[in-house]
mmCIF file of C-alpha atoms in Angstrom:
data_model
loop_
_atom_site.group_PDB
_atom_site.id
_atom_site.type_symbol
_atom_site.label_atom_id
_atom_site.label_comp_id
_atom_site.label_asym_id
_atom_site.label_seq_id
_atom_site.Cartn_x
_atom_site.Cartn_y
_atom_site.Cartn_z
ATOM 1 C CA GLU H 444 42.594 -16.434 -0.357
ATOM 2 C CA GLY H 445 41.118 -13.096 0.641
ATOM 3 C CA PRO H 446 38.157 -12.590 2.988
ATOM 4 C CA LYS H 447 34.769 -13.439 1.529
ATOM 5 C CA ASN H 448 32.133 -10.771 1.097
ATOM 6 C CA THR H 449 29.314 -11.717 3.422
ATOM 7 C CA CYS H 450 27.084 -8.700 2.674
ATOM 8 C CA LYS H 451 23.896 -10.047 1.113
ATOM 9 C CA MET H 452 23.218 -7.283 -1.400
ATOM 10 C CA GLN H 453 20.006 -7.790 -3.392
ATOM 11 C CA THR H 454 20.748 -5.518 -6.362
ATOM 12 C CA SER H 455 21.212 -8.430 -8.815
ATOM 13 C CA VAL H 456 18.299 -10.593 -7.644
ATOM 14 C CA SER H 457 16.391 -12.124 -10.576
ATOM 15 C CA PRO H 458 12.854 -10.785 -11.012
ATOM 16 C CA ALA H 459 9.590 -12.650 -10.593
ATOM 17 C CA SER H 460 9.009 -15.297 -13.294
ATOM 18 C CA PRO H 461 6.563 -14.886 -16.215
ATOM 19 C CA ASP H 462 4.364 -17.674 -14.806
ATOM 20 C CA ASP H 463 4.038 -15.908 -11.450
ATOM 21 C CA TRP H 464 1.181 -13.747 -10.203
ATOM 22 C CA VAL H 465 2.298 -10.785 -8.105
ATOM 23 C CA TRP H 466 -0.134 -9.006 -5.788
ATOM 24 C CA ILE H 467 1.121 -5.616 -4.612
ATOM 25 C CA ALA H 468 -0.726 -3.540 -2.022
ATOM 26 C CA HIS H 469 0.359 -0.493 -0.050
ATOM 27 C CA HIS H 470 -0.681 0.621 3.415
ATOM 28 C CA LYS H 471 -4.323 1.793 3.213
ATOM 29 C CA THR H 472 -4.864 0.626 -0.379
ATOM 30 C CA GLY H 473 -6.272 -2.740 0.691
ATOM 31 C CA THR H 474 -3.551 -4.988 2.078
ATOM 32 C CA LYS H 475 -6.041 -7.292 3.807
ATOM 33 C CA VAL H 476 -8.349 -7.631 0.812
ATOM 34 C CA ALA H 477 -5.321 -8.301 -1.406
ATOM 35 C CA GLU H 478 -4.329 -11.136 0.910
ATOM 36 C CA GLU H 479 -7.828 -12.654 0.883
ATOM 37 C CA LEU H 480 -8.201 -12.386 -2.902
ATOM 38 C CA ALA H 481 -4.744 -13.885 -3.409
ATOM 39 C CA ARG H 482 -5.604 -16.818 -1.174
ATOM 40 C CA VAL H 483 -8.863 -17.531 -3.016
ATOM 41 C CA LEU H 484 -7.596 -17.155 -6.578
ATOM 42 C CA CYS H 485 -4.105 -18.566 -6.103
ATOM 43 C CA ARG H 486 -4.860 -21.605 -3.993
ATOM 44 C CA SER H 487 -7.830 -22.590 -6.161
ATOM 45 C CA SER H 488 -5.496 -22.552 -9.178
ATOM 46 C CA GLY H 489 -2.885 -24.697 -7.437
ATOM 47 C CA ARG H 490 -0.470 -21.867 -6.669
ATOM 48 C CA ARG H 491 1.326 -21.380 -3.383
ATOM 49 C CA VAL H 492 1.172 -17.896 -1.806
ATOM 50 C CA ALA H 493 4.521 -16.425 -0.727
ATOM 51 C CA LYS H 494 4.276 -13.319 1.442
ATOM 52 C CA ASN H 495 6.951 -10.621 1.082
ATOM 53 C CA THR H 496 6.756 -7.909 3.726
ATOM 54 C CA TRP H 497 9.923 -5.803 3.440
ATOM 55 C CA ARG H 498 12.560 -5.854 0.673
ATOM 56 C CA GLU H 499 12.525 -9.630 0.371
ATOM 57 C CA PRO H 500 13.445 -10.898 -3.129
ATOM 58 C CA PRO H 501 11.092 -13.041 -5.241
ATOM 59 C CA ARG H 502 11.142 -16.692 -4.321
ATOM 60 C CA LYS H 503 11.426 -19.345 -6.992
ATOM 61 C CA ALA H 504 9.459 -22.531 -7.580
ATOM 62 C CA ALA H 505 9.126 -25.231 -10.209
ATOM 63 C CA ARG H 506 5.751 -23.819 -11.239
ATOM 64 C CA GLY H 507 4.059 -20.435 -10.975
ATOM 65 C CA LEU H 508 3.911 -18.816 -7.543
ATOM 66 C CA CYS H 509 1.701 -16.109 -6.090
ATOM 67 C CA HIS H 510 3.704 -13.341 -4.417
ATOM 68 C CA LEU H 511 1.923 -11.065 -1.954
ATOM 69 C CA VAL H 512 4.106 -7.948 -1.736
ATOM 70 C CA LEU H 513 3.501 -5.496 1.108
ATOM 71 C CA LYS H 514 5.522 -2.385 1.990
ATOM 72 C CA LEU H 515 7.115 -2.190 -1.462
ATOM 73 C CA GLN H 516 10.144 0.093 -1.652
ATOM 74 C CA PRO H 517 10.762 2.103 -4.848
ATOM 75 C CA GLN H 518 14.234 0.623 -5.388
ATOM 76 C CA ASP H 519 12.655 -2.853 -5.565
ATOM 77 C CA ILE H 520 10.076 -2.153 -8.293
ATOM 78 C CA ALA H 521 12.213 -3.674 -11.064
ATOM 79 C CA ARG H 522 12.548 -7.028 -9.317
ATOM 80 C CA TRP H 523 8.761 -7.451 -9.454
ATOM 81 C CA THR H 524 8.044 -5.878 -12.846
ATOM 82 C CA GLY H 525 11.082 -6.921 -14.881
ATOM 83 C CA GLY H 526 10.328 -10.602 -15.381
ATOM 84 C CA GLY H 527 6.977 -10.445 -17.152
ATOM 85 C CA ALA H 528 4.844 -11.718 -14.259
ATOM 86 C CA ARG H 529 1.174 -10.756 -14.102
ATOM 87 C CA ILE H 530 0.792 -8.034 -11.474
ATOM 88 C CA VAL H 531 -2.365 -7.115 -9.561
ATOM 89 C CA HIS H 532 -1.698 -3.650 -8.128
ATOM 90 C CA LEU H 533 -4.138 -2.332 -5.527
ATOM 91 C CA VAL H 534 -4.377 1.454 -5.739
ATOM 92 C CA ARG H 535 -6.355 4.194 -4.036
ATOM 93 C CA ASP H 536 -6.770 7.945 -4.278
ATOM 94 C CA PRO H 537 -3.931 9.442 -2.177
ATOM 95 C CA ALA H 538 -6.358 11.755 -0.369
ATOM 96 C CA GLU H 539 -8.409 8.721 0.697
ATOM 97 C CA MET H 540 -5.238 6.930 1.804
ATOM 98 C CA VAL H 541 -4.346 9.880 4.046
ATOM 99 C CA THR H 542 -7.789 10.304 5.636
ATOM 100 C CA SER H 543 -8.125 6.551 6.190
ATOM 101 C CA GLY H 544 -4.624 6.372 7.674
ATOM 102 C CA TYR H 545 -5.233 9.364 9.926
ATOM 103 C CA LEU H 546 -8.428 7.901 11.410
ATOM 104 C CA TYR H 547 -6.911 4.412 11.651
ATOM 105 C CA HIS H 548 -3.741 5.490 13.438
ATOM 106 C CA ARG H 549 -5.392 8.139 15.599
ATOM 107 C CA ARG H 550 -7.564 5.542 17.305
ATOM 108 C CA GLY H 551 -4.507 3.433 18.191
ATOM 109 C CA SER H 552 -4.479 0.739 15.535
ATOM 110 C CA GLU H 553 -1.163 -1.084 15.109
ATOM 111 C CA PRO H 554 0.113 -0.012 18.565
ATOM 112 C CA SER H 555 3.371 -1.930 18.069
ATOM 113 C CA TRP H 556 4.634 1.107 16.162
ATOM 114 C CA THR H 557 2.050 3.887 16.615
ATOM 115 C CA ASN H 558 2.425 3.715 20.415
ATOM 116 C CA SER H 559 6.175 3.102 20.492
ATOM 117 C CA THR H 560 8.948 5.588 21.256
ATOM 118 C CA LEU H 561 11.209 3.727 18.810
ATOM 119 C CA CYS H 562 11.354 3.866 15.035
ATOM 120 C CA SER H 563 9.718 1.403 12.676
ATOM 121 C CA ARG H 564 9.525 0.883 8.927
ATOM 122 C CA ASP H 565 6.116 2.617 8.986
ATOM 123 C CA LEU H 566 7.457 5.806 10.563
ATOM 124 C CA CYS H 567 11.158 6.190 9.698
ATOM 125 C CA GLN H 568 13.503 5.610 6.769
ATOM 126 C CA LEU H 569 16.762 3.674 6.974
ATOM 127 C CA PRO H 570 20.010 4.829 5.378
ATOM 128 C CA ASP H 571 20.587 3.033 2.061
ATOM 129 C CA ALA H 572 23.521 1.022 3.429
ATOM 130 C CA ALA H 573 21.412 -0.330 6.286
ATOM 131 C CA ALA H 574 18.451 -1.175 4.039
ATOM 132 C CA ALA H 575 20.362 -2.755 1.173
ATOM 133 C CA THR H 576 20.658 -6.286 2.552
ATOM 134 C CA GLY H 577 16.951 -7.003 2.137
ATOM 135 C CA ASP H 578 16.941 -8.652 5.555
ATOM 136 C CA LYS H 579 13.875 -7.419 7.422
ATOM 137 C CA PHE H 580 15.156 -8.765 10.744
ATOM 138 C CA ALA H 581 18.445 -6.896 10.413
ATOM 139 C CA ALA H 582 16.489 -3.808 9.397
ATOM 140 C CA GLN H 583 14.316 -4.126 12.493
ATOM 141 C CA ARG H 584 17.420 -4.065 14.678
ATOM 142 C CA PHE H 585 18.418 -0.777 13.066
ATOM 143 C CA PHE H 586 14.933 0.632 13.634
ATOM 144 C CA ASN H 587 14.915 -0.482 17.267
ATOM 145 C CA ALA H 588 18.116 1.475 17.848
ATOM 146 C CA MET H 589 16.596 4.692 16.486
ATOM 147 C CA PRO H 590 14.346 6.891 18.670
ATOM 148 C CA ALA H 591 11.112 8.071 17.074
ATOM 149 C CA ALA H 592 11.333 11.619 18.469
ATOM 150 C CA PRO H 593 13.452 13.190 15.675
ATOM 151 C CA TRP H 594 11.162 11.738 13.008
ATOM 152 C CA LEU H 595 8.080 12.985 14.850
ATOM 153 C CA ARG H 596 9.574 16.485 14.829
ATOM 154 C CA LEU H 597 10.283 16.221 11.088
ATOM 155 C CA LEU H 598 6.654 15.303 10.488
ATOM 156 C CA GLY H 599 5.504 18.380 12.400
ATOM 157 C CA CYS H 600 4.227 16.687 15.562
ATOM 158 C CA PRO H 601 3.741 18.766 18.727
ATOM 159 C CA PRO H 602 6.981 18.953 20.795
ATOM 160 C CA SER H 603 5.356 17.046 23.653
ATOM 161 C CA ALA H 604 4.466 14.003 21.490
ATOM 162 C CA ARG H 605 6.529 10.912 22.298
ATOM 163 C CA THR H 606 4.745 8.493 19.944
ATOM 164 C CA TYR H 607 2.873 8.785 16.660
ATOM 165 C CA LEU H 608 -0.395 7.971 18.430
ATOM 166 C CA ASP H 609 0.225 10.762 20.914
ATOM 167 C CA CYS H 610 1.079 13.054 18.016
ATOM 168 C CA LEU H 611 -2.217 12.526 16.165
ATOM 169 C CA GLN H 612 -4.324 12.679 19.309
ATOM 170 C CA THR H 613 -2.830 15.990 20.464
ATOM 171 C CA ALA H 614 -2.671 17.720 17.072
ATOM 172 C CA GLY H 615 -5.796 19.320 15.663
ATOM 173 C CA LEU H 616 -7.662 17.867 12.693
ATOM 174 C CA ALA H 617 -5.966 19.861 9.911
ATOM 175 C CA ALA H 618 -2.541 19.560 11.544
ATOM 176 C CA GLY H 619 -2.998 15.810 12.101
ATOM 177 C CA LEU H 620 -4.032 15.231 8.502
ATOM 178 C CA ALA H 621 -1.052 17.237 7.264
ATOM 179 C CA ILE H 622 1.224 15.130 9.498
ATOM 180 C CA GLU H 623 -0.257 11.895 8.140
ATOM 181 C CA THR H 624 0.215 13.256 4.606
ATOM 182 C CA ARG H 625 3.929 13.691 5.270
ATOM 183 C CA ARG H 626 4.227 10.248 6.875
ATOM 184 C CA ALA H 627 2.388 8.563 3.978
ATOM 185 C CA ALA H 628 4.207 10.488 1.222
ATOM 186 C CA HIS H 629 6.829 7.759 0.695
ATOM 187 C CA THR H 630 4.135 5.088 0.322
ATOM 188 C CA ILE H 631 2.069 7.236 -2.047
ATOM 189 C CA GLU H 632 5.079 8.080 -4.210
ATOM 190 C CA THR H 633 5.940 4.364 -4.434
ATOM 191 C CA MET H 634 2.379 3.537 -5.530
ATOM 192 C CA LEU H 635 2.475 6.249 -8.207
ATOM 193 C CA ALA H 636 5.917 5.134 -9.402
ATOM 194 C CA LEU H 637 4.682 1.579 -9.838
ATOM 195 C CA GLN H 638 1.644 2.869 -11.744
ATOM 196 C CA THR H 639 3.920 4.792 -14.104
ATOM 197 C CA VAL H 640 6.286 1.877 -14.702
ATOM 198 C CA THR H 641 3.472 -0.592 -15.453
ATOM 199 C CA HIS H 642 1.239 1.707 -17.513
ATOM 200 C CA GLY H 643 0.981 1.454 -21.280
ATOM 201 C CA PRO H 644 0.276 -0.895 -24.211
ATOM 202 C CA GLY H 645 1.002 -4.544 -23.559
ATOM 203 C CA SER H 646 1.082 -4.078 -19.810
ATOM 204 C CA ARG H 647 0.696 -7.240 -17.759
ATOM 205 C CA THR H 648 -0.476 -5.233 -14.754
ATOM 206 C CA ARG H 649 -4.066 -4.854 -13.565
ATOM 207 C CA GLN H 650 -4.567 -1.650 -11.578
ATOM 208 C CA LEU H 651 -7.236 -2.661 -9.055
ATOM 209 C CA GLU H 652 -8.789 0.309 -7.309
ATOM 210 C CA LEU H 653 -10.101 -0.307 -3.809
ATOM 211 C CA ARG H 654 -13.381 1.466 -4.656
ATOM 212 C CA SER H 655 -14.123 -1.201 -7.269
ATOM 213 C CA LEU H 656 -14.295 -3.814 -4.496
ATOM 214 C CA GLU H 657 -17.238 -2.241 -2.676
ATOM 215 C CA ARG H 658 -20.306 -4.445 -2.285
ATOM 216 C CA ALA H 659 -22.189 -3.131 -5.334
ATOM 217 C CA SER H 660 -19.313 -3.663 -7.751
ATOM 218 C CA PHE H 661 -17.450 -6.553 -6.087
ATOM 219 C CA ASN H 662 -18.944 -9.376 -8.199
ATOM 220 C CA ALA H 663 -18.183 -7.715 -11.531
ATOM 221 C CA THR H 664 -14.667 -6.751 -10.401
ATOM 222 C CA PHE H 665 -13.888 -10.249 -9.141
ATOM 223 C CA ARG H 666 -15.137 -11.933 -12.336
ATOM 224 C CA SER H 667 -13.160 -9.496 -14.480
ATOM 225 C CA LEU H 668 -10.015 -10.078 -12.400
ATOM 226 C CA ALA H 669 -10.348 -13.874 -12.577
ATOM 227 C CA ALA H 670 -10.791 -13.674 -16.364
ATOM 228 C CA TRP H 671 -7.751 -11.391 -16.723
ATOM 229 C CA LEU H 672 -5.663 -13.890 -14.735
ATOM 230 C CA GLU H 673 -7.049 -16.681 -16.949
ATOM 231 C CA HIS H 674 -8.034 -18.548 -13.810
ATOM 232 C CA PRO H 675 -9.085 -22.134 -14.662
ATOM 233 C CA ALA H 676 -12.288 -21.775 -12.586
ATOM 234 C CA ARG H 677 -13.068 -18.150 -13.462
ATOM 235 C CA GLY H 678 -16.748 -18.888 -14.106
ATOM 236 C CA ASP H 679 -17.274 -20.829 -10.870
ATOM 237 C CA THR H 680 -19.991 -19.202 -8.744
ATOM 238 C CA GLU H 681 -18.700 -20.966 -5.606
ATOM 239 C CA LEU H 682 -15.320 -19.289 -6.100
ATOM 240 C CA LEU H 683 -17.034 -15.900 -6.146
ATOM 241 C CA ALA H 684 -19.134 -16.784 -3.103
ATOM 242 C CA ARG H 685 -16.016 -17.824 -1.197
ATOM 243 C CA ALA H 686 -14.316 -14.537 -2.021
ATOM 244 C CA ARG H 687 -17.342 -12.542 -0.829
ATOM 245 C CA ARG H 688 -17.453 -14.476 2.432
ATOM 246 C CA LEU H 689 -13.790 -13.802 3.100
ATOM 247 C CA CYS H 690 -14.001 -10.104 2.249
ATOM 248 C CA PHE H 691 -17.385 -9.234 3.775
ATOM 249 C CA GLY H 692 -18.223 -12.002 6.231
ATOM 250 C CA GLY H 693 -17.756 -11.463 9.944
ATOM 251 C CA GLY H 694 -16.763 -7.791 9.593
ATOM 252 C CA LYS H 695 -13.282 -8.810 8.482
ATOM 253 C CA VAL H 696 -11.963 -6.848 5.533
ATOM 254 C CA LEU H 697 -14.238 -4.568 3.521
ATOM 255 C CA THR H 698 -16.473 -3.275 6.293
ATOM 256 C CA ALA H 699 -17.048 0.400 6.998
ATOM 257 C CA ALA H 700 -13.519 1.775 7.133
ATOM 258 C CA HIS H 701 -12.438 -0.888 9.663
ATOM 259 C CA ALA H 702 -14.211 1.191 12.309
ATOM 260 C CA THR H 703 -14.447 0.293 15.976
ATOM 261 C CA ARG H 704 -17.753 0.938 17.691
ATOM 262 C CA GLY H 705 -17.539 3.675 20.279
ATOM 263 C CA SER H 706 -14.371 5.112 18.774
ATOM 264 C CA PRO H 707 -14.379 8.834 17.963
ATOM 265 C CA SER H 708 -12.521 7.931 14.765
ATOM 266 C CA ARG H 709 -15.096 5.432 13.466
ATOM 267 C CA ALA H 710 -16.492 5.831 9.964
ATOM 268 C CA GLY H 711 -19.747 7.599 10.893
ATOM 269 C CA SER H 712 -18.310 9.944 13.508
ATOM 270 C CA PRO H 713 -18.126 13.753 13.163
ATOM 271 C CA LEU H 714 -14.327 13.471 13.112
ATOM 272 C CA ALA H 715 -14.446 11.065 10.152
ATOM 273 C CA ALA H 716 -16.917 13.324 8.336
ATOM 274 C CA ALA H 717 -14.643 16.320 8.907
ATOM 275 C CA ALA H 718 -11.634 14.379 7.611
ATOM 276 C CA ARG H 719 -13.502 13.376 4.461
ATOM 277 C CA ALA H 720 -14.594 16.983 3.938
ATOM 278 C CA TRP H 721 -10.963 18.077 4.240
ATOM 279 C CA ALA H 722 -9.994 15.606 1.506
ATOM 280 C CA SER H 723 -12.888 16.510 -0.793
ATOM 281 C CA ASN H 724 -11.905 20.170 -0.540
ATOM 282 C CA ASN H 725 -8.550 19.238 -2.090
ATOM 283 C CA ALA H 726 -6.672 18.916 1.225
ATOM 284 C CA THR H 727 -3.241 20.499 0.707
ATOM 285 C CA PRO H 728 -1.704 21.564 -2.634
ATOM 286 C CA ALA H 729 0.873 18.763 -2.383
ATOM 287 C CA LEU H 730 -1.772 16.104 -1.765
ATOM 288 C CA ARG H 731 -3.938 17.440 -4.572
ATOM 289 C CA GLU H 732 -0.942 17.098 -6.868
ATOM 290 C CA LEU H 733 -0.500 13.454 -5.849
ATOM 291 C CA SER H 734 -4.209 12.734 -6.387
ATOM 292 C CA ALA H 735 -4.035 14.329 -9.838
ATOM 293 C CA ARG H 736 -1.121 12.054 -10.758
ATOM 294 C CA CYS H 737 -2.985 8.933 -9.606
ATOM 295 C CA ARG H 738 -4.965 7.007 -12.218
ATOM 296 C CA CYS H 739 -7.831 6.634 -9.763
ATOM 297 C CA SER H 740 -11.503 7.642 -9.539
ATOM 298 C CA ARG H 741 -10.768 11.322 -9.042
ATOM 299 C CA ALA H 742 -9.013 11.413 -12.412
ATOM 300 C CA ALA H 743 -12.449 11.018 -14.002
ATOM 301 C CA LEU H 744 -13.454 14.259 -12.292
ATOM 302 C CA GLU H 745 -10.708 16.069 -14.231
ATOM 303 C CA LEU H 746 -8.724 16.930 -11.126
ATOM 304 C CA GLN H 747 -5.882 18.896 -12.662
ATOM 305 C CA PRO H 748 -2.334 18.967 -11.333
ATOM 306 C CA LEU H 749 -1.310 22.216 -9.740
ATOM 307 C CA PHE H 750 2.375 21.986 -10.570
ATOM 308 C CA SER H 751 2.871 19.286 -13.238
ATOM 309 C CA ALA H 752 2.799 20.951 -16.642
ATOM 310 C CA ARG H 753 1.156 18.903 -19.395
ATOM 311 C CA GLN H 754 3.259 20.719 -22.011
ATOM 312 C CA PRO H 755 6.767 22.206 -21.715
ATOM 313 C CA VAL H 756 6.624 25.689 -20.306
ATOM 314 C CA ALA H 757 7.980 28.337 -22.674
ATOM 315 C CA PRO H 758 10.792 30.432 -21.191
ATOM 316 C CA GLN H 759 9.740 33.870 -20.122
ATOM 317 C CA PRO H 760 11.446 36.881 -21.782
#
């Protein structure tokens, strides 16, 4: 008998089941609010919440599960969309994702990777062979063996920067935002790819924009979401009150840009205002193109793509 293949490839993993609810959020599209909403709506309907943080396949259960999927990779989209599960996809204008990420990382949030001289799944990309096992612990060992410096140079960080935090704090505003745009490009492209795959007649995906969860529109959005999921207690006012407490109570989730008092990067600071102005002035051509492709609020403003032709371009004589 020959040697057994012990490589745990995930290419043939069965997709999420039709009875499942899948919550997918990307970095800076509302990962925390997705987790809170999933807990409220899933647990109150008798569903267990299974958290998937990096290339982990869908788990199976005798009855419908709730999957909370964070850090989705494009090669894994089919495993979540191919089985007919209901999908709640949190989306956000790419320009807002970049400005929020820039301010968030510049002030030192998530220091385990922003203030590390080693790679992480938020900063670097693994070779396909190293990422294919779907084992996040094995992947972390690969990341820990990779220095961050070459990736910082690729992003355009100053030569003296040893960490991503150092990079953003030493680069100027426009340069720092351009660097964050490059770092976030993979996440944004994954979000847009999932939008494209799940868009169209008969879709079982609810595109949930982060803006729709602001205080003024939260109640209507939550009720609409519960009805779309056919939640057994969708008309329960206590369910809505519980969701509001989790999302707004104690400054936890949907407060002003997760700002820290006294920080130069907090929501009301001149730096934050300048970053928002940069985004509203269409940022960079590449980022404007991504925003135009997103089915988000800015689409209503008729933000046109710069490079994506709506009709085939006739050949020039």
